[in-house]
């Protein structure tokens, strides 16, 4: 069965550069979530989208923005990268808009900022 | 504030021993509790959710509202249970997951 796809899997950027992470949800899933997991830390919720509208927002820096497109894929744009942005970025998707529906996670994008 | 606490970073047991991974939470309303597992080089996947009251791969977890706990238990650990386990909660009005710091379970032969 198709799972959540994230690209790229690995990304190396320098400070002050920009990065774009992509997430392709499971077909027919309408909700996308982004999480950030720093080294040795728990995943932290960043932002979520339901039917292409932002549905919730967590501890996402102002330097980051995200959107969900008409085909339900989502992109996380990160500007003015800092060393502290180095982390594993997970995307998850869920379907049918039902509260508490299971979130299926992608493999993550490992971002390294040098 | 919503919070999930997993007091053990690492839990090591021998095959066949009982396992209990502790999880405590703080939340003022009625949360939904989950256990997620991440096997080596694999993605996070849902193991259990309290509303389903299932036993998955021999694991069970009971929500104790009095103690605000959702401990994960298995009577006889297997080597293939070695993984990172995260306890998480979500609330009625938001689907975002709040994770604990995770417990690494190592099961030795």
GROMACS .gro file of C-alpha atoms in nm:
model
  223
    1UNK     CA    1   0.000   0.000   0.000
    2UNK     CA    2   0.115   0.353  -0.073
    3UNK     CA    3   0.261   0.533   0.224
    4UNK     CA    4   0.344   0.893   0.298
    5UNK     CA    5   0.631   1.009   0.079
    6UNK     CA    6   0.875   1.277   0.176
    7UNK     CA    7   1.142   1.435  -0.036
    8UNK     CA    8   1.424   1.480  -0.019
    9UNK     CA    9   1.528   1.221   0.237
   10UNK     CA   10   1.845   1.410   0.319
   11UNK     CA   11   1.931   1.775   0.273
   12UNK     CA   12   2.241   1.970   0.357
   13UNK     CA   13   2.226   2.348   0.358
   14UNK     CA   14   2.439   2.631   0.484
   15UNK     CA   15   2.334   2.896   0.732
   16UNK     CA   16   2.106   3.164   0.589
   17UNK     CA   17   2.008   2.947   0.294
   18UNK     CA   18   1.653   2.834   0.220
   19UNK     CA   19   1.512   2.484   0.204
   20UNK     CA   20   1.190   2.332   0.078
   21UNK     CA   21   1.064   2.000   0.210
   22UNK     CA   22   0.787   1.814   0.035
   23UNK     CA   23   0.527   1.573   0.163
   24UNK     CA   24   0.294   1.356  -0.041
   25UNK     CA   25   0.013   1.212   0.172
   26UNK     CA   26  -0.151   0.878   0.132
   27UNK     CA   27  -0.408   0.894  -0.150
   28UNK     CA   28  -0.747   1.026  -0.031
   29UNK     CA   29  -0.597   1.164   0.289
   30UNK     CA   30  -0.693   1.527   0.332
   31UNK     CA   31  -0.494   1.627   0.640
   32UNK     CA   32  -0.121   1.680   0.663
   33UNK     CA   33   0.090   1.740   0.974
   34UNK     CA   34   0.451   1.854   1.006
   35UNK     CA   35   0.672   1.764   1.302
   36UNK     CA   36   1.030   1.854   1.384
   37UNK     CA   37   1.255   1.620   1.581
   38UNK     CA   38   1.584   1.761   1.699
   39UNK     CA   39   1.872   1.535   1.800
   40UNK     CA   40   1.775   1.333   2.106
   41UNK     CA   41   1.441   1.511   2.133
   42UNK     CA   42   1.079   1.417   2.090
   43UNK     CA   43   0.891   1.513   1.775
   44UNK     CA   44   0.742   1.861   1.808
   45UNK     CA   45   0.432   1.963   1.617
   46UNK     CA   46   0.486   2.248   1.372
   47UNK     CA   47   0.173   2.296   1.163
   48UNK     CA   48  -0.116   2.110   1.004
   49UNK     CA   49  -0.349   2.151   0.709
   50UNK     CA   50  -0.697   2.019   0.643
   51UNK     CA   51  -0.846   2.052   0.296
   52UNK     CA   52  -0.573   2.297   0.196
   53UNK     CA   53  -0.642   2.529   0.490
   54UNK     CA   54  -0.417   2.567   0.793
   55UNK     CA   55  -0.591   2.383   1.075
   56UNK     CA   56  -0.348   2.416   1.363
   57UNK     CA   57  -0.018   2.577   1.439
   58UNK     CA   58   0.247   2.482   1.687
   59UNK     CA   59   0.596   2.603   1.761
   60UNK     CA   60   0.681   2.695   1.405
   61UNK     CA   61   0.929   2.981   1.362
   62UNK     CA   62   0.823   3.284   1.158
   63UNK     CA   63   1.105   3.194   0.916
   64UNK     CA   64   0.910   2.883   0.821
   65UNK     CA   65   0.597   2.871   0.612
   66UNK     CA   66   0.394   2.588   0.474
   67UNK     CA   67   0.101   2.521   0.250
   68UNK     CA   68  -0.110   2.240   0.116
   69UNK     CA   69  -0.179   2.229  -0.254
   70UNK     CA   70  -0.483   2.124  -0.455
   71UNK     CA   71  -0.344   1.770  -0.493
   72UNK     CA   72  -0.308   1.761  -0.111
   73UNK     CA   73   0.067   1.750  -0.110
   74UNK     CA   74   0.233   1.991   0.126
   75UNK     CA   75   0.555   2.190   0.128
   76UNK     CA   76   0.745   2.329   0.422
   77UNK     CA   77   0.955   2.631   0.327
   78UNK     CA   78   1.237   2.727   0.557
   79UNK     CA   79   1.432   3.049   0.513
   80UNK     CA   80   1.733   3.205   0.682
   81UNK     CA   81   1.835   2.864   0.806
   82UNK     CA   82   2.008   2.842   1.140
   83UNK     CA   83   2.227   2.567   1.285
   84UNK     CA   84   1.945   2.488   1.529
   85UNK     CA   85   1.716   2.397   1.242
   86UNK     CA   86   1.914   2.078   1.190
   87UNK     CA   87   1.661   1.808   1.264
   88UNK     CA   88   1.449   1.530   1.127
   89UNK     CA   89   1.129   1.667   0.978
   90UNK     CA   90   0.838   1.429   0.971
   91UNK     CA   91   0.523   1.462   0.774
   92UNK     CA   92   0.211   1.265   0.862
   93UNK     CA   93  -0.124   1.235   0.694
   94UNK     CA   94  -0.468   1.128   0.802
   95UNK     CA   95  -0.794   1.078   0.618
   96UNK     CA   96  -1.159   1.160   0.612
   97UNK     CA   97  -1.123   1.460   0.844
   98UNK     CA   98  -1.244   1.252   1.133
   99UNK     CA   99  -1.117   1.369   1.470
  100UNK     CA  100  -0.863   1.136   1.619
  101UNK     CA  101  -0.803   0.955   1.295
  102UNK     CA  102  -0.474   0.770   1.276
  103UNK     CA  103  -0.177   0.967   1.154
  104UNK     CA  104   0.050   0.783   0.913
  105UNK     CA  105   0.406   0.906   0.917
  106UNK     CA  106   0.653   0.949   0.636
  107UNK     CA  107   1.016   0.844   0.666
  108UNK     CA  108   1.126   1.198   0.741
  109UNK     CA  109   1.367   1.444   0.583
  110UNK     CA  110   1.695   1.485   0.765
  111UNK     CA  111   1.805   1.846   0.735
  112UNK     CA  112   2.160   1.938   0.825
  113UNK     CA  113   2.252   2.303   0.843
  114UNK     CA  114   2.625   2.376   0.838
  115UNK     CA  115  -0.024   2.264   2.979
  116UNK     CA  116  -0.038   1.944   2.782
  117UNK     CA  117   0.259   1.724   2.850
  118UNK     CA  118   0.369   1.364   2.808
  119UNK     CA  119   0.641   1.218   3.027
  120UNK     CA  120   0.832   0.900   2.963
  121UNK     CA  121   1.072   0.868   3.255
  122UNK     CA  122   1.292   0.596   3.107
  123UNK     CA  123   1.519   0.674   2.814
  124UNK     CA  124   1.635   0.314   2.792
  125UNK     CA  125   1.487  -0.011   2.907
  126UNK     CA  126   1.685  -0.332   2.866
  127UNK     CA  127   1.538  -0.675   2.928
  128UNK     CA  128   1.604  -1.034   2.831
  129UNK     CA  129   1.382  -1.224   2.595
  130UNK     CA  130   1.081  -1.365   2.775
  131UNK     CA  131   1.087  -1.108   3.054
  132UNK     CA  132   0.789  -0.881   3.118
  133UNK     CA  133   0.809  -0.528   2.992
  134UNK     CA  134   0.645  -0.208   3.112
  135UNK     CA  135   0.713   0.122   2.943
  136UNK     CA  136   0.586   0.407   3.156
  137UNK     CA  137   0.393   0.705   3.029
  138UNK     CA  138   0.233   0.983   3.230
  139UNK     CA  139   0.047   1.276   3.092
  140UNK     CA  140  -0.093   1.607   3.201
  141UNK     CA  141  -0.400   1.742   3.031
  142UNK     CA  142  -0.700   1.921   3.169
  143UNK     CA  143  -0.960   1.767   2.942
  144UNK     CA  144  -1.015   1.422   2.799
  145UNK     CA  145  -0.716   1.329   2.588
  146UNK     CA  146  -0.672   1.050   2.345
  147UNK     CA  147  -0.358   0.848   2.416
  148UNK     CA  148  -0.139   0.661   2.171
  149UNK     CA  149   0.173   0.450   2.161
  150UNK     CA  150   0.388   0.486   1.850
  151UNK     CA  151   0.681   0.259   1.768
  152UNK     CA  152   0.982   0.317   1.549
  153UNK     CA  153   1.183   0.010   1.452
  154UNK     CA  154   1.538   0.054   1.330
  155UNK     CA  155   1.549   0.242   1.000
  156UNK     CA  156   1.171   0.248   0.973
  157UNK     CA  157   0.912   0.520   1.006
  158UNK     CA  158   0.700   0.595   1.310
  159UNK     CA  159   0.392   0.378   1.318
  160UNK     CA  160   0.094   0.353   1.544
  161UNK     CA  161   0.106   0.063   1.786
  162UNK     CA  162  -0.192   0.125   2.012
  163UNK     CA  163  -0.458   0.381   2.088
  164UNK     CA  164  -0.653   0.376   2.411
  165UNK     CA  165  -0.996   0.402   2.254
  166UNK     CA  166  -0.950   0.080   2.059
  167UNK     CA  167  -0.860  -0.127   2.365
  168UNK     CA  168  -0.672  -0.374   2.144
  169UNK     CA  169  -0.373  -0.594   2.204
  170UNK     CA  170  -0.120  -0.548   1.926
  171UNK     CA  171   0.185  -0.777   1.901
  172UNK     CA  172   0.111  -0.882   2.259
  173UNK     CA  173   0.124  -0.524   2.388
  174UNK     CA  174  -0.155  -0.368   2.589
  175UNK     CA  175  -0.201  -0.027   2.747
  176UNK     CA  176  -0.468   0.086   2.987
  177UNK     CA  177  -0.560   0.447   3.040
  178UNK     CA  178  -0.566   0.526   3.412
  179UNK     CA  179  -0.727   0.866   3.448
  180UNK     CA  180  -0.674   0.873   3.822
  181UNK     CA  181  -0.300   0.832   3.785
  182UNK     CA  182  -0.293   1.006   3.444
  183UNK     CA  183  -0.093   0.717   3.307
  184UNK     CA  184  -0.095   0.505   2.994
  185UNK     CA  185   0.174   0.247   3.054
  186UNK     CA  186   0.259  -0.002   2.780
  187UNK     CA  187   0.293  -0.363   2.887
  188UNK     CA  188   0.389  -0.696   2.741
  189UNK     CA  189   0.416  -1.013   2.949
  190UNK     CA  190   0.692  -1.177   2.746
  191UNK     CA  191   0.931  -0.957   2.547
  192UNK     CA  192   1.067  -1.075   2.212
  193UNK     CA  193   1.388  -0.967   2.040
  194UNK     CA  194   1.187  -0.814   1.757
  195UNK     CA  195   1.026  -0.576   2.007
  196UNK     CA  196   1.352  -0.383   2.025
  197UNK     CA  197   1.263  -0.034   1.906
  198UNK     CA  198   1.196   0.324   2.011
  199UNK     CA  199   0.856   0.370   2.172
  200UNK     CA  200   0.680   0.706   2.196
  201UNK     CA  201   0.377   0.783   2.402
  202UNK     CA  202   0.162   1.061   2.258
  203UNK     CA  203  -0.162   1.241   2.322
  204UNK     CA  204  -0.408   1.446   2.126
  205UNK     CA  205  -0.715   1.631   2.237
  206UNK     CA  206  -1.070   1.653   2.117
  207UNK     CA  207  -1.033   1.992   1.954
  208UNK     CA  208  -0.703   1.932   1.780
  209UNK     CA  209  -0.544   1.635   1.610
  210UNK     CA  210  -0.186   1.741   1.669
  211UNK     CA  211   0.016   1.485   1.860
  212UNK     CA  212   0.216   1.575   2.167
  213UNK     CA  213   0.494   1.324   2.210
  214UNK     CA  214   0.694   1.208   2.504
  215UNK     CA  215   1.071   1.188   2.476
  216UNK     CA  216   1.059   0.820   2.394
  217UNK     CA  217   1.191   0.504   2.553
  218UNK     CA  218   1.433   0.277   2.373
  219UNK     CA  219   1.354  -0.086   2.444
  220UNK     CA  220   1.635  -0.335   2.402
  221UNK     CA  221   1.549  -0.703   2.424
  222UNK     CA  222   1.850  -0.928   2.457
  223UNK     CA  223   1.849  -1.296   2.356
   0.00000   0.00000   0.00000
